[in-house]
Amino acid sequence: MKTHFIKYKNEYISVGILMMTTLVLQILLLQLWKMSIAVPLEYSGSEGMSSLLNAKMFISQNWNLSCDRLGAPYSTQYYDLTSSMLHNFDLITLKIFSMLTGDAAVALNIQYLSTYFLIALISYLVMRELKITNWIAICGSLLFTFMSYIFMRGILHMALTTYYFIPLSILLCFWIYERDDILVFNRQFFKNKRNLLSIFFVILIANNGIAYYPFFTCYLLIITAISKVIKTKNFKIFIKSAVVIAGIVLCMMVNLIPRFIYQFQNGPNSAIIIRDGVSGCEELALKLIQLFLPVDGHRIPIIGAVIDEYNNNSFYVNENMTSYLGIIGICGFLVLIFALFIKKESILNGRLSFLSEMNIAMVFLGTVGGFSAVFAVLVSNNIRAYNRISIFMAYVCILTVAFMVDAFYRKHKKKYIVIIGSIITIFCIWEQFPTNRIPEYETNYYNYYSDKNFVAEIEGSVDKGAMIFQMPYHEDPEGGQVYEMTDYPLYTGYIHSNTLKWSYGSIKGREGSDWIQYACSKSIEETVSHIKDAGFAGIYIDRRAYEPDKLKKLENKLTDVLESTPIYSENENLSFFKLKEVHK
Amino acid sequence: MIKEYFKRNKAEYISVVILLAVTLLIMVLFYKMWDFNITVPITYEGGDETGTLINAKMFTEQTWVLSTDRLGAPYTAEYYDFTANVMHNFDMVTLKIFAMITGNAAVAFNLEFFSIFIFVALISYFVMRELKITNWIAICGSVTFAFSPFIIMRSTKHMVLSTCYFIPLSILLCIWLYERDDIFNFNRDFFKNKRNWFAILFIILIANNGIAYYQFFTCFLLLTTAISKIIKTRRFKYLAKSIAAIVGIIICMVINLIPVILYMSENGKNSEAVIRGGFIESEIYGLKLIQLLLPVDSHNVGWLGKTIDYYNNSTLFFNENITSYIGIMGICGFFLLLGIIFAKKKTELFNRLTILSEMNFMMLLLAAGSGIGTIFSLIVSDMIRGYNRISIFIAYVGILAFCLGLNALYRKYNKKWIFAVTVIFTLLCIWEQMPGGYVPDYDIVKAEYDCDDLFIKNIENSVSKNAMIYQLPYHKYPEEGSVNDMNDYHLFAGYLHSDTLKWSYGAMKGREADNWQENASNLPIEELVDYLKDSEFQGICIDRRAYTTDEIAELEDKLTQKLYTKPQYSNNNNLSFFAFK
C-alpha cells in the first residue's frame, strides 16, 4: 500500500491540486459564501424543480418512477417518461446524497456541486490515460469542468449538466482507434483490464445524458470505425464499434424495462411528448457561430455588444446559446480544422487527425439541416436538441490543445510553459464564465422559505395524508409557462410537505390527468363540489398563473362558495382555501 | 496542317459533338421544345426573369443596360445603384450578342437561357479533359452537371445565377494552384506558360459572372487551396499565388464597378437601392446539408415525394435553398469526398481527391447553418447572404470527384461494362434530378405575352411617337415585392412591348426620379391627371392586378369621370389604358 502511494505520489498530489482548484474556483465563481446549503441553488419553478422533486422522492421512498403523493386522487406513474430512466447514474448519486442528508435541497445542492468534481476527475484520468503531463491534464480538465455549458444549464438541465462521462466516450473511441488489444474477443478477453474498463464505461455512458450522450457516443463510435476501416481496410474495427454500440443500446433497453412492462399493461401514451416534424431538430440544432460566440453576460463590454447583436437579432436563440467553446476550445477547434488538411503520419498528427475527424463529423451531425435532419427525416425525430453535442466538441477541442501543449512541453521542458499555461487557464475560465448565471441566493432563500412556511401551515391545518387540489390545471410534463407561472412550480406543495397528497403531477394522457382536467373544466361551484366528493381537503392556487383580474375573480368566487378567506404565502405567489367540512 | 490537327484531335471533336448533341437532346425532351415558340419568352410572369427580358430589350435598342430614357419618365432611369448589374457582364455580353443578331428581346432571352446548358456542359467538359478524365466519363459528368436542379429550378428567374458556367473554371484554377508548381510563377517566363494566360482569362471570366456570389465563393476556395498547400508544404509562396488570383478577381470587379463609383461620386450614395436585413439573412438563406441530399420537390419518383414533403412541410427557412439538391452522382461524389477526410494515402488520384475533399468540407463550414458565412455577415459584411448558392459549387466538386474515381476504375480495368453501366447510371441520374413542374405551359405564356403585346402596340399606335405614359400603381424599383396579384416587375410590360414610348415605372428608388413618382402618386386622382398633363404625359396605364375589385372599380370610375373617356382594356383584363385627350 505504502509502495503504491510512493509510486503514484505525483498522481495523488495532482489529483489533490485538481480537487482543491476546482473547489476554489467553484467558490469564487458561484460566490458560494452567499449560499445557504439548505436552499436549492436554483428555485425558479422551471425544470430545476424536477431534480428537487427527485431528491424529495428519494427521501420519502425508494425510487422516483411513481408516487402516491402526487396526481391525487390517483397516484402518479412516471414510466411513460423515457428520459426518467436514461440518467440513472446521477439519480443514484442523488439517492445517496438524499439518504445521507435527509433533505432534498441539501441533496440537490451537493449533487450539483459534486458534478464539477466528478467532471474534473474523470477528465483528468482520461487525459492521463492518454499520457498527457499532469499539470496540462489539470489545466485541461479545469477548463472542461468550468465550461459555460455547466453554468448555463445548471440545475435546470441537471441530466445534461452531469456530463462527466463524455471523456470516457472519447477515450473509448481512442482505445478502439489506437489499440489493437482492445475488445479482441478471445480467451484473453477478461485478462485485459481495459476490456473490463470498457464494459464499465459502456454501462456508465448508457446511464447518463437522457439518451443524448449515449446517442452522440454511438455516432462517434461509428465515425471511429469508418476512420479506421478507411485507413486500414480492416473491417473488424466495425465489429468492435458495433459491439460497443450494442452494449450501450442493451443497457438502455434494460433501463427501459419498467417502461415496457408498464406500457404493456397500460397501453402506450402518445400524448406524453409530441415532436413536430424536423422543425424541432433544426430549431435546437448546433450553430457553428455559437461555438465561437462568448456567452451572454460577458465580462468584456465590446464582446458583449457583438453577442447582444447576434442574440437579439438571430432566429432560434434558445438552449443552443450554451454552445460556447471558450478560448482554448476555439483554439482547439481551429487546430482541428487545419488538421484536416494534414496528411502526414506521426503519433501527434495521428491523434490530432482522429480528433479532427470526430470534430468535423460532429459539426456535420449537429448543424442546422445537417445529418441530424437526415436522421430526423429517415429514422426518428425524438433526438432533436443536437446543440447538446457542443460539450463533446468542447472536450475534443480542449484535448487537442492539451496534446499540443504536451508535445511542446515535452520538447522544451521549461518552467515558464507551466506558468504561462496556468495563467492562460485561469484567464480562460474567467472569460468563459457567464456572470449573469450566479445563483440568486437571496431571492431563492426568500421564495424557498416563503413556500416552505406556507406549505407547513397548510400541512398543520389539515389531516395527515389529506389531499390538496391544485389550481390551475397544468399538464405534466412540458405544459409550458402560464402567464407568470413557469412550468413546474406546482411541485412546491409536494417538495415542502411530508404526508399531504397533491393533485398536480399526473402524467398527461393518463387517467389521473384526465380526472383533474375534467374537474377544472367545470364552474367553480361544481369543481368545489366535485373535489369535496373526492375527499380533497383544500384548494391550493398558484396565483402567478392568473392575470390580476382573473385571479381576483377566482379568489372572490372561492371565498363566496367556501365561505372562508384564503391564507397567502409571504411572497403572495400562493394561496390556500380550506374546504370547510374537513376539520383537523 | 489543319487536317492533321483535326485528325489528331478527332476523338476530342467527336466527343464534343456527342456532348452537344446529348445536351441538346435532353434539353429538347425535358423542355418539350416541340411546343415551344422561340419568339415568346420561355417564362413571362412579371417576376425576376423580367430583369433579363428588359436587359434583352435594352440591348436591341441601345448599347448597354445601365440607363434608359424610356423608363422612369419624365426622368431617365439610371441603374448604377444596383451593384449586381455590373457583376455579371459575361452573360450580359452573350445576351447583347443574341439581341444584336436576332433583334428580338424574347428570342435573345430564350437563346440566352438555353445556351446556358451548352456553355455549362462544354466548359465542364474541357475542365474534366484538362484533368485527364476519359472523354466519355467527362461527357457523362458534364451533362449531369449541366442539368443540375440548381439551373433548372432557378431557370430564368435567377438567370444571373443559372449562368454558372465558370464554376468549373474556379475549381480548375484551384487544382492548378494546388498541383502545378509552374503556375503563377511571377518570373520572366510567366507569359511563356499558356496556363498562366488561361488563368488570367479565367479570372476575368469568373469576375464577370454570378453577381459577386460566385466570385466570393471562388476567392474562398482559393484561400482554402492556399491553406491546404501551406499546411502540407510549409511554403508561403502558395498564399501569394492564391492572393494574386484573388486580387485579380477583385481588380476586375472594381473595374466593373467604375461606372457605379463614378455615378455615385456625382450623385451621392443611394442607401435605399438595396436593403439588407443584417446577418440574420445569412441564416435564413444558409445552406442546409440535408437539402444537398434531398431530391427536389415534384420528384420523378413518387414514393420519395412523401419524405420530401415531410421535410419541406416541417422545416424552418424554406426558400431558394430548395435548389440545393446535387443529384445522385453528386451525392456519390460528396460521400466519397467525406470519406477522403479519413484517408491518408499518397497517390496522384488521392491528392486530387484530397483537395476536392478539403474544398468540399470548407464550403460546408462556410455556408451551412450559421457557419463561417454568418460570422462573416456579423463581423464584416451582410451583403453576401444567399450562402445556399454555394450548392452548385458543391455539386460540381462532387460530380468531379465521382468522375475522377470512375476514371481511375476504368483505367485500371478497362472493361466495356463500366462504360455501359455508367451511361445508364448517368441517364438515371439526369432523369432523377430533373424536377417536374419546371416546364412552363407554353400556351399560357404565349397567351399572356401576345395579349400584352397587342395591348401595348395599340397604345403605341394611339399616341404620338415617344409619348410618355404614366403607370399605376406607383411601385418602387427594384425589389419591392408583389402587390395583390401584380408581381414585382409586371410594370415593365409597357417598355418591353413598345419601341418608342416612355414609361414612368423603373426609376431607381431613393433617387430624384423615384421621388417625383412618389410625390405624384400621393396626389388625389383629379390633381394627378392635371399634373401629368402638365408634365406632358399622354395617358395612364394601369396594372389592374395590383388592386382589389373595389379599388380598381373606384379608380377607373374616377379617371373616367375626370377624363370623360372610357379606358381600353387588354384582352385578359390585366391592363387598362386611359388616353389623355
XYZ file of N, CA and C in Angstrom, chain A residues 389-540:
456
model
N -24.453 18.499 -28.519
C -23.186 17.866 -28.896
C -22.020 18.836 -28.661
N -22.344 20.097 -28.428
C -21.280 21.095 -28.264
C -20.336 20.727 -27.116
N -20.845 20.061 -26.097
C -19.994 19.726 -24.955
C -19.016 18.590 -25.318
N -19.423 17.722 -26.240
C -18.483 16.718 -26.773
C -17.386 17.442 -27.558
N -17.817 18.415 -28.360
C -16.846 19.157 -29.169
C -15.879 19.913 -28.269
N -16.423 20.454 -27.179
C -15.569 21.198 -26.250
C -14.466 20.281 -25.724
N -14.828 19.062 -25.350
C -13.803 18.167 -24.799
C -12.775 17.800 -25.864
N -13.266 17.508 -27.051
C -12.367 17.151 -28.155
C -11.399 18.306 -28.440
N -11.909 19.521 -28.408
C -11.068 20.689 -28.713
C -10.055 20.951 -27.599
N -10.509 20.839 -26.362
C -9.589 21.062 -25.237
C -8.507 19.975 -25.241
N -8.919 18.763 -25.530
C -7.966 17.647 -25.612
C -6.904 17.925 -26.679
N -7.336 18.519 -27.772
C -6.410 18.853 -28.857
C -5.321 19.804 -28.365
N -5.756 20.873 -27.695
C -4.780 21.849 -27.195
C -3.874 21.168 -26.165
N -4.469 20.319 -25.344
C -3.672 19.612 -24.329
C -2.594 18.756 -24.998
N -2.960 18.053 -26.061
C -1.966 17.240 -26.789
C -0.833 18.110 -27.325
N -1.215 19.246 -27.874
C -0.201 20.109 -28.498
C 0.727 20.730 -27.461
N 0.117 21.221 -26.382
C 0.933 21.825 -25.324
C 1.842 20.750 -24.729
N 1.290 19.566 -24.584
C 2.061 18.457 -24.030
C 3.283 18.156 -24.907
N 3.053 18.118 -26.223
C 4.163 17.844 -27.149
C 5.215 18.950 -27.040
N 4.746 20.177 -26.965
C 5.647 21.333 -26.856
C 6.433 21.279 -25.546
N 5.722 20.956 -24.489
C 6.348 20.923 -23.154
C 7.383 19.794 -23.075
N 7.034 18.656 -23.614
C 7.972 17.528 -23.577
C 9.238 17.850 -24.369
N 9.061 18.662 -25.398
C 10.216 19.010 -26.236
C 11.119 20.018 -25.529
N 10.512 21.024 -24.902
C 11.315 22.123 -24.338
C 11.521 22.049 -22.832
N 10.579 21.437 -22.130
C 10.708 21.234 -20.677
C 11.081 22.508 -19.902
N 10.422 23.581 -20.177
C 10.734 24.836 -19.481
C 9.637 25.149 -18.456
N 10.061 25.738 -17.337
C 9.082 26.036 -16.291
C 8.115 27.145 -16.704
N 8.626 28.051 -17.560
C 7.751 29.167 -17.945
C 6.507 28.665 -18.685
N 6.638 27.512 -19.300
C 5.465 26.965 -20.013
C 4.363 26.637 -18.998
N 4.783 26.091 -17.855
C 3.803 25.762 -16.815
C 3.127 27.038 -16.317
N 3.957 28.057 -16.082
C 3.405 29.309 -15.537
C 2.437 29.945 -16.534
N 2.909 30.052 -17.786
C 2.032 30.669 -18.809
C 0.760 29.841 -18.994
N 0.934 28.526 -19.039
C -0.219 27.625 -19.206
C -1.235 27.824 -18.094
N -0.742 27.943 -16.862
C -1.660 28.097 -15.727
C -2.377 29.442 -15.784
N -1.612 30.489 -16.129
C -2.234 31.826 -16.202
C -3.308 31.843 -17.295
N -2.963 31.270 -18.446
C -3.941 31.250 -19.550
C -5.190 30.474 -19.125
N -4.980 29.373 -18.429
C -6.133 28.571 -17.987
C -7.056 29.391 -17.097
N -6.459 30.063 -16.129
C -7.273 30.874 -15.209
C -7.990 31.976 -15.985
N -7.254 32.620 -16.898
C -7.864 33.687 -17.696
C -9.049 33.143 -18.502
N -8.851 31.986 -19.121
C -9.912 31.424 -19.969
C -11.133 31.035 -19.144
N -10.891 30.492 -17.958
C -12.034 30.144 -17.102
C -12.785 31.419 -16.713
N -12.027 32.456 -16.405
C -12.634 33.746 -16.066
C -13.459 34.265 -17.250
N -12.881 34.131 -18.444
C -13.541 34.666 -19.645
C -14.806 33.902 -19.993
N -14.770 32.583 -19.817
C -15.914 31.794 -20.288
C -17.038 31.678 -19.251
N -16.819 32.272 -18.102
C -17.863 32.206 -17.071
C -18.936 33.271 -17.333
N -20.188 32.841 -17.450
C -21.258 33.824 -17.681
C -21.670 34.464 -16.353
N -21.357 35.724 -16.203
C -21.555 36.369 -14.899
C -23.018 36.431 -14.474
N -23.914 36.406 -15.470
C -25.328 36.503 -15.085
C -25.906 35.157 -14.654
N -25.050 34.163 -14.543
C -25.542 32.859 -14.093
C -25.172 32.561 -12.639
N -24.746 33.570 -11.909
C -24.523 33.365 -10.471
C -25.900 33.224 -9.826
N -26.096 32.156 -9.042
C -27.433 31.948 -8.471
C -27.915 33.159 -7.676
N -29.225 33.365 -7.725
C -29.810 34.495 -6.977
C -30.127 34.012 -5.568
N -29.085 34.011 -4.755
C -29.209 33.380 -3.436
C -30.305 33.996 -2.572
N -30.346 35.329 -2.547
C -31.311 35.984 -1.652
C -32.741 35.726 -2.096
N -32.954 35.851 -3.409
C -34.305 35.614 -3.942
C -34.722 34.170 -3.675
N -33.792 33.247 -3.959
C -34.099 31.837 -3.748
C -34.434 31.577 -2.276
N -33.635 32.175 -1.422
C -33.818 31.978 0.027
C -35.207 32.461 0.450
N -35.533 33.654 -0.012
C -36.822 34.250 0.362
C -37.989 33.393 -0.145
N -37.930 33.047 -1.437
C -39.038 32.286 -2.014
C -39.129 30.881 -1.442
N -37.963 30.279 -1.214
C -37.950 28.909 -0.714
C -38.608 28.851 0.670
N -38.216 29.784 1.546
C -38.795 29.751 2.889
C -40.232 30.247 2.907
N -40.549 31.138 1.993
C -41.948 31.563 1.882
C -42.819 30.356 1.548
N -42.385 29.569 0.570
C -43.131 28.371 0.157
C -43.146 27.327 1.274
N -41.985 27.140 1.864
C -41.844 26.106 2.883
C -42.794 26.387 4.062
N -42.767 27.649 4.514
C -43.620 28.015 5.643
C -45.099 27.897 5.281
N -45.378 28.305 4.055
C -46.771 28.271 3.598
C -47.299 26.831 3.562
N -46.503 25.948 2.971
C -46.943 24.553 2.867
C -47.006 23.915 4.259
N -46.066 24.301 5.138
C -46.092 23.779 6.507
C -47.384 24.213 7.199
N -47.789 25.446 6.917
C -49.030 25.965 7.507
C -50.231 25.154 7.022
N -50.221 24.842 5.733
C -51.320 24.021 5.190
C -51.296 22.649 5.863
N -50.101 22.058 5.914
C -49.968 20.704 6.456
C -50.430 20.679 7.921
N -50.182 21.791 8.612
C -50.591 21.863 10.015
C -52.090 22.058 10.174
N -52.748 22.511 9.111
C -54.162 22.856 9.240
C -55.106 21.746 8.771
N -54.557 20.722 8.147
C -55.425 19.641 7.634
C -54.947 18.297 8.191
N -55.751 17.281 7.929
C -55.393 15.941 8.438
C -54.114 15.430 7.801
N -53.462 14.532 8.492
C -52.291 13.869 7.946
C -52.725 13.067 6.715
N -51.963 13.183 5.663
C -52.282 12.422 4.446
C -53.442 13.006 3.658
N -53.875 14.236 4.005
C -55.009 14.852 3.297
C -54.644 15.162 1.845
N -55.694 15.236 1.009
C -55.475 15.547 -0.410
C -55.731 17.032 -0.648
N -54.811 17.676 -1.402
C -54.954 19.102 -1.723
C -55.099 19.235 -3.239
N -56.154 19.950 -3.612
C -56.395 20.165 -5.034
C -55.646 21.416 -5.494
N -54.927 21.303 -6.624
C -54.103 22.433 -7.072
C -54.674 23.086 -8.330
N -54.646 24.377 -8.304
C -55.116 25.138 -9.473
C -53.989 26.053 -9.936
N -53.819 26.329 -11.204
C -54.663 25.856 -12.302
C -54.335 24.401 -12.663
N -55.194 23.825 -13.519
C -54.825 22.529 -14.078
C -53.642 22.782 -15.013
N -52.626 21.969 -14.872
C -51.429 22.186 -15.695
C -50.863 20.831 -16.091
N -50.594 20.685 -17.371
C -50.101 19.385 -17.857
C -48.703 19.106 -17.329
N -48.447 17.831 -17.086
C -47.108 17.397 -16.699
C -46.745 16.209 -17.590
N -45.641 16.169 -18.261
C -44.599 17.190 -18.304
C -44.816 18.178 -19.450
N -43.943 19.160 -19.530
C -43.869 20.125 -20.623
C -45.192 20.820 -20.910
N -45.837 21.301 -19.839
C -47.073 22.049 -20.008
C -46.815 23.479 -20.454
N -45.577 23.938 -20.254
C -45.195 25.296 -20.669
C -45.581 26.341 -19.638
N -45.101 27.543 -19.863
C -45.376 28.637 -18.934
C -46.816 29.099 -19.076
N -47.465 29.424 -17.950
C -48.814 30.002 -17.979
C -48.728 31.346 -17.269
N -48.925 32.384 -18.022
C -48.762 33.754 -17.525
C -47.404 33.859 -16.839
N -47.359 34.121 -15.533
C -46.036 34.237 -14.895
C -45.614 32.953 -14.171
N -46.454 31.942 -14.277
C -46.106 30.668 -13.628
C -45.275 29.831 -14.602
N -44.047 29.490 -14.183
C -43.202 28.657 -15.045
C -43.745 27.231 -15.037
N -43.006 26.316 -15.649
C -43.603 25.016 -15.938
C -43.870 24.132 -14.698
N -43.006 24.189 -13.698
C -43.131 23.185 -12.632
C -43.285 23.707 -11.201
N -43.702 24.957 -10.969
C -43.807 25.393 -9.562
C -44.917 24.670 -8.788
N -45.812 23.971 -9.508
C -46.881 23.274 -8.784
C -46.355 22.078 -7.985
N -45.063 21.755 -8.192
C -44.452 20.706 -7.369
C -44.116 21.212 -5.959
N -44.224 22.531 -5.781
C -43.857 23.141 -4.498
C -44.525 22.432 -3.312
N -45.815 22.171 -3.464
C -46.561 21.550 -2.377
C -45.937 20.239 -1.948
N -45.654 19.405 -2.936
C -45.069 18.093 -2.634
C -43.699 18.239 -1.973
N -42.888 19.116 -2.533
C -41.496 19.235 -2.078
C -41.420 19.666 -0.609
N -42.354 20.517 -0.205
C -42.257 21.062 1.148
C -43.126 20.335 2.170
N -43.865 19.328 1.726
C -44.711 18.610 2.693
C -44.204 17.188 2.869
N -44.725 16.521 3.888
C -44.249 15.156 4.140
C -45.337 14.099 4.032
N -46.582 14.517 4.229
C -47.645 13.498 4.184
C -48.760 13.864 3.214
N -48.871 15.156 2.884
C -50.004 15.587 2.049
C -49.927 15.005 0.641
N -51.125 14.845 0.053
C -51.202 14.356 -1.331
C -51.673 15.510 -2.214
N -51.037 15.657 -3.372
C -51.271 16.820 -4.232
C -51.805 16.391 -5.584
N -52.680 17.219 -6.136
C -53.328 16.800 -7.390
C -52.402 16.925 -8.601
N -51.467 17.885 -8.564
C -50.581 18.070 -9.731
C -49.599 16.902 -9.844
N -49.157 16.666 -11.072
C -48.108 15.668 -11.261
C -48.571 14.415 -11.973
N -49.864 14.386 -12.344
C -50.325 13.242 -13.137
C -49.786 13.360 -14.546
N -49.292 12.274 -15.073
C -48.741 12.315 -16.424
C -49.864 12.518 -17.437
N -49.665 13.481 -18.332
C -50.716 13.781 -19.308
C -50.970 12.579 -20.217
N -52.216 12.455 -20.609
C -52.579 11.332 -21.458
C -53.025 10.122 -20.653
N -52.886 10.183 -19.318
C -53.320 9.066 -18.465
C -54.564 9.475 -17.676
N -55.203 8.473 -17.042
C -56.486 8.677 -16.384
C -56.439 9.775 -15.311
N -55.383 9.761 -14.500
C -55.269 10.729 -13.408
C -55.310 12.156 -13.921
N -54.584 12.398 -15.009
C -54.533 13.733 -15.597
C -55.904 14.131 -16.136
N -56.566 13.171 -16.770
C -57.896 13.452 -17.334
C -58.881 13.843 -16.222
N -58.775 13.164 -15.081
C -59.684 13.438 -13.964
C -59.537 14.893 -13.503
N -58.297 15.336 -13.368
C -58.050 16.696 -12.876
C -58.491 17.726 -13.919
N -58.186 17.416 -15.175
C -58.591 18.323 -16.253
C -60.113 18.478 -16.271
N -60.789 17.346 -16.077
C -62.252 17.362 -16.064
C -62.760 18.199 -14.887
N -62.159 18.006 -13.719
C -62.577 18.730 -12.519
C -62.426 20.237 -12.710
N -61.354 20.636 -13.390
C -61.077 22.063 -13.583
C -61.904 22.679 -14.694
N -62.485 21.839 -15.531
C -63.218 22.380 -16.682
C -64.602 22.881 -16.279
N -64.997 22.594 -15.045
C -66.366 22.948 -14.619
C -66.399 24.353 -14.018
N -67.591 24.754 -13.622
C -67.716 26.039 -12.914
C -67.112 25.868 -11.521
N -66.820 26.957 -10.890
C -66.159 26.895 -9.579
C -67.004 26.077 -8.579
N -68.305 26.371 -8.587
C -69.180 25.651 -7.651
C -69.105 24.152 -7.878
N -69.164 23.778 -9.152
C -69.145 22.341 -9.481
C -67.799 21.719 -9.146
N -66.741 22.498 -9.435
C -65.406 21.979 -9.128
C -65.273 21.713 -7.633
N -65.728 22.683 -6.855
C -65.634 22.542 -5.393
C -66.418 21.313 -4.931
N -67.619 21.201 -5.463
C -68.463 20.071 -5.079
C -67.804 18.743 -5.491
N -67.259 18.739 -6.706
C -66.635 17.533 -7.256
C -65.438 17.093 -6.407
N -64.592 18.051 -6.042
C -63.374 17.656 -5.307
C -63.688 17.350 -3.836
N -64.752 17.996 -3.345
C -65.175 17.639 -1.973
C -65.608 16.177 -1.940
N -66.390 15.839 -2.942
C -66.869 14.452 -3.008
C -65.697 13.480 -3.100
N -64.636 13.930 -3.781
C -63.485 13.041 -3.954
C -62.612 12.996 -2.696
N -62.926 13.862 -1.733
C -62.213 13.805 -0.455
C -61.081 14.790 -0.307
N -61.031 15.781 -1.174
C -59.960 16.781 -1.051
C -60.219 17.670 0.169
N -59.118 18.170 0.762
C -59.251 18.954 1.993
C -59.057 20.444 1.760
N -58.610 20.808 0.586
C -58.418 22.234 0.342
C -57.980 22.511 -1.087
N -57.989 23.788 -1.410
C -57.584 24.194 -2.761
C -56.367 25.107 -2.659
N -55.349 24.729 -3.403
C -54.083 25.470 -3.426
C -53.992 26.156 -4.776
